[in-house]
């Protein structure tokens, strides 16, 4: 009998590398260096230098020239230099066969968008969904995702915020229980199998190359995505060239609205929440010189607002423009109630803290803009301290206001902008919310 001389790719190796662009010198957990050598030897992967006139992983041309040339932009995903070789998958893709779908009941508006999205996926054209906070955007996506998964296509749901990934992932896994879905963000636990559905931060897309047949970008206007061209390119690089992109947001930028029009994308708008009630309109409360007061104590108005929430047993979020100001305020809040906590982007425990708020083990959270979107907490009340700060753009203030009244049983609530002077962004946010309330669909 003739001995087979080729290399049979172990499933775990294929599962990991299919659709990825990867530094050959980095051996992922659970894979042997020997397998990478074999993939190269038998040309199951294509090889290319990581650094040409640009970084081939993130597309940035501003490279750092030291003894070696390297890319600082995508450094957090592993350093690549002019000595690095990247490999991309050239062999057969895994076959996805298992599929089941727990369809949820949709409102009329959700159904309309869902049908339009399926049509866009079928026609492979991009689609913009702009739907107010609490319209039930995630549910609108299920139909289009189901359409693609059933046809054995690979789908990616990407969003700039890890908190949003953590919020979306369990919901998607529950709706598609048979689909292998991986959740990717910095520090996420490793999962087995080849993911047909990937739920990831946009940063994680640096590791993918022409992998997906349908790309969904949720919260498409969120920082840092809008300010980072490399992240935007990563979305295009991670999908197959003719794969459609669905952009979803409650606060579309002028640029994306113009692009959708110019390139004739599908476009769906929903200006009513799924439960039919109005969006809460923010109110203003002057809190002059709060910076100075917070060095010694809580400004009385802010203390009163918090005490009222505690008395009424209402969970709350209080947004701060800076980590520093928030840190100054925290001890005074703790005097009002010891379970009040603070969260920010670098906080390792922020997912647990949000969960404690949801479980009512914590009465309220102080937060930076990190929790401005994607977070749903029943009956939550919201305050912004220093709404005049530049970081609170109109879109941020609309998203923050959108945290309130999302549950049909608690469809209203308080949104207060404590400020040291009213800004154009504050007025724009208020005007936009009022306008959306006037529209009936
Ligand atoms: Zn790079």
Coordinates of C-alpha atoms and ligand atoms in Angstrom, one line a residue:
X1 CA 0.0 0.0 0.0
X2 CA 1.2 3.5 -0.9
X3 CA 2.0 5.5 2.1
X4 CA 0.1 8.9 2.3
X5 CA 2.8 11.6 2.3
X6 CA 0.6 14.7 2.6
X7 CA -0.5 16.5 5.8
X8 CA -4.0 16.0 7.2
X9 CA -5.0 19.2 8.8
X10 CA -6.2 18.6 12.4
X11 CA -9.7 20.0 12.8
X12 CA -8.6 22.3 15.7
X13 CA -5.9 23.9 13.4
X14 CA -8.4 24.5 10.6
X15 CA -11.0 25.8 13.1
X16 CA -8.6 28.4 14.4
X17 CA -6.9 29.6 11.2
X18 CA -9.8 29.6 8.7
X19 CA -10.5 33.3 8.0
X20 CA -7.7 34.6 10.1
X21 CA -4.6 36.6 9.3
X22 CA -1.9 35.6 11.7
X23 CA 1.7 36.2 12.7
X24 CA 3.4 32.8 11.8
X25 CA 5.8 33.2 14.8
X26 CA 2.9 33.3 17.3
X27 CA 1.7 29.9 18.2
X28 CA -1.9 30.0 19.5
X29 CA -2.9 28.0 22.6
X30 CA -3.7 24.4 21.8
X31 CA -1.9 24.4 18.5
X32 CA 1.6 22.9 17.9
X33 CA 4.4 24.9 16.1
X34 CA 4.8 21.7 14.0
X35 CA 1.3 22.3 12.5
X36 CA 2.0 25.8 11.5
X37 CA 5.2 24.5 9.7
X38 CA 3.1 21.9 7.9
X39 CA 0.4 24.4 6.8
X40 CA 3.2 26.5 5.3
X41 CA 4.9 23.5 3.7
X42 CA 1.8 22.2 2.0
X43 CA 0.6 25.7 1.1
X44 CA -2.6 25.7 3.1
X45 CA -1.7 29.3 4.0
X46 CA -0.4 32.2 1.9
X47 CA 2.5 34.1 3.3
X48 CA 3.2 37.8 3.1
X49 CA 5.4 40.3 4.9
X50 CA 3.6 42.1 7.7
X51 CA 5.2 45.5 6.9
X52 CA 5.3 46.9 3.3
X53 CA 4.6 50.5 2.8
X54 CA 1.9 50.0 5.4
X55 CA 1.0 47.6 8.2
X56 CA -0.7 44.7 6.4
X57 CA -2.8 43.9 9.5
X58 CA -4.3 47.3 10.2
X59 CA -3.5 49.3 7.1
X60 CA -1.8 52.2 8.9
X61 CA 1.0 53.9 6.9
X62 CA 2.5 55.8 9.8
X63 CA 5.0 53.2 10.9
X64 CA 7.7 53.5 13.5
X65 CA 11.3 53.2 12.1
X66 CA 13.7 52.1 14.7
X67 CA 16.2 49.3 14.3
X68 CA 13.3 47.5 12.8
X69 CA 10.2 49.1 11.3
X70 CA 7.1 48.3 13.3
X71 CA 3.4 49.3 13.7
X72 CA 2.4 50.9 16.9
X73 CA -1.2 51.2 15.9
X74 CA -2.2 47.6 16.3
X75 CA 0.5 46.9 19.0
X76 CA -2.1 45.7 21.5
X77 CA -2.9 42.8 19.2
X78 CA 0.7 41.6 19.3
X79 CA 3.8 43.4 18.0
X80 CA 4.5 43.0 14.3
X81 CA 7.7 44.3 12.7
X82 CA 9.5 44.2 9.3
X83 CA 10.7 40.8 10.4
X84 CA 7.2 39.4 10.8
X85 CA 5.4 37.2 8.3
X86 CA 1.7 37.0 8.2
X87 CA -0.2 34.0 6.9
X88 CA -3.8 33.8 5.6
X89 CA -5.9 30.7 5.2
X90 CA -6.1 29.3 1.6
X91 CA -7.4 25.8 2.3
X92 CA -11.0 24.6 2.5
X93 CA -13.4 26.2 5.0
X94 CA -15.2 24.3 7.6
X95 CA -18.8 23.2 6.7
X96 CA -21.4 24.5 9.0
X97 CA -24.5 22.3 9.2
X98 CA -26.1 22.7 12.6
X99 CA -28.8 25.3 12.7
X100 CA -31.8 26.1 14.9
X101 CA -33.4 29.4 15.5
X102 CA -35.6 30.6 18.5
X103 CA -37.5 33.3 16.7
X104 CA -38.8 36.0 19.0
X105 CA -42.0 38.0 18.5
X106 CA -41.4 41.3 16.8
X107 CA -43.3 44.5 16.9
X108 CA -44.6 45.9 13.6
X109 CA -41.6 48.3 13.2
X110 CA -39.1 45.6 14.1
X111 CA -40.7 43.2 11.6
X112 CA -40.5 45.9 8.9
X113 CA -36.8 46.4 9.5
X114 CA -36.1 42.7 9.8
X115 CA -37.7 42.0 6.3
X116 CA -35.7 44.9 4.8
X117 CA -32.5 43.5 6.2
X118 CA -33.0 40.0 4.9
X119 CA -33.6 41.6 1.4
X120 CA -30.4 43.5 1.7
X121 CA -28.4 40.4 2.7
X122 CA -29.9 38.5 -0.2
X123 CA -29.0 41.3 -2.6
X124 CA -25.6 41.8 -0.9
X125 CA -26.0 45.4 -0.4
X126 CA -25.1 47.5 2.6
X127 CA -27.8 48.7 4.9
X128 CA -28.1 51.4 7.6
X129 CA -30.5 50.9 10.5
X130 CA -31.0 54.0 12.5
X131 CA -33.4 53.3 15.4
X132 CA -33.8 55.1 18.7
X133 CA -32.4 53.7 21.9
X134 CA -34.8 51.1 23.1
X135 CA -36.3 50.4 19.7
X136 CA -35.2 46.7 20.1
X137 CA -32.4 46.8 17.5
X138 CA -30.9 43.5 18.4
X139 CA -34.1 41.7 17.7
X140 CA -34.3 43.3 14.3
X141 CA -31.0 41.6 13.4
X142 CA -32.0 38.0 14.2
X143 CA -33.9 37.4 11.0
X144 CA -31.0 38.4 8.7
X145 CA -28.5 36.5 10.9
X146 CA -30.8 33.4 10.7
X147 CA -31.1 33.8 6.9
X148 CA -27.3 33.7 6.5
X149 CA -26.6 31.0 9.1
X150 CA -29.1 28.7 7.5
X151 CA -27.3 29.1 4.2
X152 CA -24.1 28.0 6.0
X153 CA -22.6 31.5 5.7
X154 CA -20.3 33.0 8.3
X155 CA -21.6 36.1 10.2
X156 CA -19.8 38.6 12.3
X157 CA -21.4 41.0 14.7
X158 CA -18.8 43.7 15.6
X159 CA -19.1 46.7 17.9
X160 CA -16.5 49.2 19.2
X161 CA -17.3 48.5 22.8
X162 CA -16.5 45.4 24.8
X163 CA -19.4 46.1 27.1
X164 CA -21.7 45.9 24.2
X165 CA -20.2 42.6 23.1
X166 CA -20.8 41.2 26.6
X167 CA -24.4 42.4 26.5
X168 CA -25.1 41.0 23.0
X169 CA -23.3 37.6 23.2
X170 CA -25.7 35.8 25.6
X171 CA -28.7 37.0 23.7
X172 CA -27.4 35.8 20.3
X173 CA -26.2 32.5 21.8
X174 CA -29.7 31.9 23.2
X175 CA -31.4 32.7 19.8
X176 CA -29.0 30.4 17.9
X177 CA -28.3 27.6 20.3
X178 CA -26.9 25.1 17.8
X179 CA -24.5 27.6 16.1
X180 CA -20.9 27.7 17.2
X181 CA -20.5 31.3 18.3
X182 CA -17.3 32.8 19.6
X183 CA -17.1 35.9 21.7
X184 CA -13.9 37.9 21.1
X185 CA -12.6 40.9 23.1
X186 CA -9.4 41.5 25.0
X187 CA -9.1 38.9 27.7
X188 CA -12.2 36.9 26.7
X189 CA -12.0 33.2 27.5
X190 CA -11.0 30.8 24.6
X191 CA -13.8 28.8 23.0
X192 CA -13.6 25.5 21.0
X193 CA -14.7 24.8 17.4
X194 CA -14.8 27.0 14.4
X195 CA -17.2 29.9 14.9
X196 CA -19.8 30.4 12.3
X197 CA -21.0 33.4 14.3
X198 CA -18.4 35.8 15.8
X199 CA -19.4 38.5 18.2
X200 CA -16.4 40.7 18.6
X201 CA -15.0 44.1 19.3
X202 CA -13.9 45.9 16.1
X203 CA -10.3 45.7 17.4
X204 CA -10.5 41.8 17.1
X205 CA -11.2 42.2 13.4
X206 CA -7.5 43.0 12.8
X207 CA -7.0 39.2 13.1
X208 CA -9.4 38.3 10.3
X209 CA -9.1 38.3 6.6
X210 CA -12.0 37.8 4.1
X211 CA -13.7 35.6 6.7
X212 CA -17.3 36.7 6.8
X213 CA -20.2 36.6 4.4
X214 CA -22.3 39.1 6.4
X215 CA -20.8 41.8 8.6
X216 CA -22.9 43.7 11.1
X217 CA -21.5 46.7 12.9
X218 CA -23.5 47.6 15.9
X219 CA -23.2 51.1 17.6
X220 CA -21.4 52.2 14.4
X221 CA -21.0 55.7 15.6
X222 CA -19.3 54.8 18.9
X223 CA -15.8 55.9 19.9
X224 CA -13.2 54.9 18.9
X225 CA -14.6 53.4 15.6
X226 CA -15.7 56.8 14.2
X227 CA -12.3 58.3 14.8
X228 CA -10.1 55.4 13.8
X229 CA -9.8 54.7 10.1
X230 CA -7.8 51.6 10.8
X231 CA -10.8 50.1 12.6
X232 CA -13.0 51.0 9.7
X233 CA -10.6 49.3 7.3
X234 CA -10.5 46.3 9.6
X235 CA -14.2 45.8 9.1
X236 CA -13.8 45.8 5.3
X237 CA -10.7 43.5 5.4
X238 CA -12.4 41.0 7.7
X239 CA -15.3 40.4 5.4
X240 CA -15.4 38.8 1.9
X241 CA -15.1 41.5 -0.8
X242 CA -18.8 41.2 -1.8
X243 CA -20.2 40.6 1.7
X244 CA -22.8 43.2 2.7
X245 CA -22.4 45.3 5.9
X246 CA -25.3 46.2 8.1
X247 CA -24.6 49.3 10.2
X248 CA -26.8 49.8 13.3
X249 CA -27.0 52.9 15.4
X250 CA -29.3 55.2 17.4
X251 CA -27.3 58.3 16.6
X252 CA -26.1 58.1 12.9
X253 CA -23.4 60.7 12.0
X254 CA -23.9 63.1 9.1
X255 CA -21.1 61.2 7.3
X256 CA -22.7 57.8 7.5
X257 CA -26.1 59.2 6.4
X258 CA -24.5 60.8 3.4
X259 CA -22.5 57.7 2.5
X260 CA -25.7 55.5 2.7
X261 CA -27.5 57.9 0.4
X262 CA -24.6 58.2 -2.1
X263 CA -23.9 54.5 -2.3
X264 CA -27.6 53.6 -2.3
X265 CA -27.5 51.4 0.7
X266 CA -30.7 50.0 2.2
X267 CA -31.9 52.3 5.0
X268 CA -34.4 51.7 7.8
X269 CA -35.4 54.1 10.5
X270 CA -37.4 53.5 13.7
X271 CA -38.3 56.5 15.8
X272 CA -40.4 54.7 18.3
X273 CA -39.5 52.4 21.1
X274 CA -40.6 48.8 20.9
X275 CA -43.1 49.3 23.8
X276 CA -44.6 52.4 22.1
X277 CA -43.9 54.9 24.9
X278 CA -42.0 58.2 24.4
X279 CA -38.3 58.6 24.9
X280 CA -37.5 60.3 28.2
X281 CA -36.6 63.9 27.6
X282 CA -33.6 65.1 29.6
X283 CA -34.0 68.1 32.0
X284 CA -31.4 70.6 32.9
X285 CA -30.3 71.4 36.5
X286 CA -27.6 74.0 37.1
X287 CA -24.8 72.8 39.3
X288 CA -22.5 75.8 39.2
X289 CA -18.9 75.3 40.3
X290 CA -19.4 71.6 41.0
X291 CA -15.7 71.1 40.4
X292 CA -14.8 73.2 43.4
X293 CA -17.6 71.8 45.6
X294 CA -16.7 68.2 44.9
X295 CA -13.3 68.7 46.5
X296 CA -15.1 69.0 49.9
X297 CA -18.5 67.4 49.6
X298 CA -21.4 66.5 47.2
X299 CA -23.2 69.5 45.8
X300 CA -26.5 69.6 47.7
X301 CA -28.6 69.2 44.6
X302 CA -26.7 66.1 43.5
X303 CA -26.9 64.6 47.0
X304 CA -30.7 65.2 47.1
X305 CA -31.1 63.6 43.7
X306 CA -29.2 60.5 44.8
X307 CA -31.0 60.3 48.2
X308 CA -34.4 60.4 46.3
X309 CA -33.3 57.5 44.1
X310 CA -32.2 55.5 47.2
X311 CA -35.5 56.2 49.0
X312 CA -37.5 55.2 45.9
X313 CA -35.4 52.0 45.4
X314 CA -34.4 53.0 41.9
X315 CA -31.0 51.9 40.5
X316 CA -29.1 54.7 39.0
X317 CA -26.1 55.6 36.7
X318 CA -24.3 58.9 37.2
X319 CA -22.0 59.9 34.3
X320 CA -18.8 61.9 34.8
X321 CA -16.7 63.6 32.1
X322 CA -13.4 62.4 33.7
X323 CA -12.1 59.5 35.8
X324 CA -10.5 62.0 38.1
X325 CA -13.6 63.9 39.0
X326 CA -15.4 60.6 39.5
X327 CA -12.7 59.4 41.9
X328 CA -13.1 62.6 43.9
X329 CA -16.8 62.2 44.2
X330 CA -16.9 58.5 45.0
X331 CA -16.1 58.7 48.8
X332 CA -19.0 61.2 49.3
X333 CA -21.4 58.9 47.4
X334 CA -20.3 56.0 49.6
X335 CA -21.3 57.9 52.6
X336 CA -24.8 58.0 51.2
X337 CA -24.7 54.2 50.5
X338 CA -21.8 51.9 50.9
X339 CA -22.6 49.8 47.8
X340 CA -22.3 52.7 45.3
X341 CA -19.3 51.9 43.0
X342 CA -17.5 53.5 40.1
X343 CA -16.5 52.1 36.7
X344 CA -14.2 53.2 33.9
X345 CA -12.5 51.8 30.8
X346 CA -9.5 50.3 32.6
X347 CA -11.5 48.8 35.4
X348 CA -11.0 45.0 35.3
X349 CA -14.2 44.4 37.4
X350 CA -16.5 46.6 35.4
X351 CA -18.5 43.7 33.9
X352 CA -19.1 42.3 37.4
X353 CA -20.1 45.7 38.8
X354 CA -22.6 46.2 36.0
X355 CA -24.0 42.8 36.8
X356 CA -24.2 43.6 40.5
X357 CA -26.3 46.7 39.6
X358 CA -28.6 44.5 37.5
X359 CA -28.9 42.0 40.3
X360 CA -29.7 44.8 42.8
X361 CA -26.6 44.0 44.9
X362 CA -25.4 47.5 44.2
X363 CA -27.7 50.5 44.3
X364 CA -26.0 52.8 41.8
X365 CA -22.9 53.2 39.7
X366 CA -20.7 56.2 38.9
X367 CA -19.3 55.9 35.4
X368 CA -17.4 57.5 32.6
X369 CA -18.9 57.5 29.1
X370 CA -18.0 53.8 28.9
X371 CA -21.5 52.8 29.9
X372 CA -23.2 55.4 27.6
X373 CA -24.6 52.7 25.3
X374 CA -25.5 49.0 25.0
X375 CA -26.4 48.7 28.6
X376 CA -29.9 47.8 29.7
X377 CA -30.9 48.0 33.4
X378 CA -34.5 47.8 34.4
X379 CA -35.9 51.0 35.9
X380 CA -32.5 52.8 35.9
X381 CA -32.4 56.6 36.5
X382 CA -29.7 58.7 35.0
X383 CA -27.8 61.8 35.9
X384 CA -24.9 63.5 34.1
X385 CA -22.5 65.6 36.2
X386 CA -21.0 68.3 34.1
X387 CA -23.1 67.8 30.9
X388 CA -21.4 70.9 29.5
X389 CA -18.0 69.0 29.1
X390 CA -16.8 68.6 25.5
X391 CA -16.8 64.8 25.8
X392 CA -20.6 64.9 26.1
X393 CA -21.4 65.3 22.4
X394 CA -25.0 65.3 21.4
X395 CA -24.8 61.7 20.4
X396 CA -23.4 60.7 23.8
X397 CA -26.1 62.6 25.6
X398 CA -28.8 61.0 23.5
X399 CA -27.3 57.5 24.2
X400 CA -27.1 58.3 27.9
X401 CA -30.8 59.4 28.0
X402 CA -31.6 56.2 26.1
X403 CA -30.6 54.1 29.1
X404 CA -33.9 55.2 30.8
X405 CA -37.4 53.7 30.3
X406 CA -36.4 50.7 28.2
X407 CA -38.6 48.2 30.0
X408 CA -42.3 48.2 29.2
X409 CA -43.1 48.1 32.9
X410 CA -40.8 51.0 33.7
X411 CA -41.2 53.0 30.5
X412 CA -40.3 56.5 31.9
X413 CA -37.8 57.8 34.4
X414 CA -35.6 60.7 35.2
X415 CA -32.7 62.0 33.0
X416 CA -31.0 65.0 34.5
X417 CA -28.1 67.0 33.0
X418 CA -26.4 68.7 35.9
X419 CA -24.3 71.5 34.3
X420 CA -22.2 74.6 34.7
X421 CA -23.7 76.3 31.6
X422 CA -25.8 75.0 28.7
X423 CA -24.0 73.9 25.5
X424 CA -25.2 73.5 21.9
X425 CA -24.7 69.7 22.3
X426 CA -27.1 69.6 25.2
X427 CA -29.7 71.5 23.3
X428 CA -29.2 69.3 20.2
X429 CA -29.7 66.2 22.2
X430 CA -32.9 67.5 23.8
X431 CA -34.2 68.8 20.4
X432 CA -33.5 65.4 18.7
X433 CA -35.3 63.4 21.4
X434 CA -38.3 65.7 21.3
X435 CA -38.4 65.5 17.5
X436 CA -38.3 61.7 17.6
X437 CA -41.2 61.6 20.1
X438 CA -43.3 63.5 17.6
X439 CA -42.9 60.8 15.0
X440 CA -45.2 57.9 15.4
X441 CA -43.2 55.0 13.7
Ligands
LIG1 ZN1 -0.8 47.7 12.4

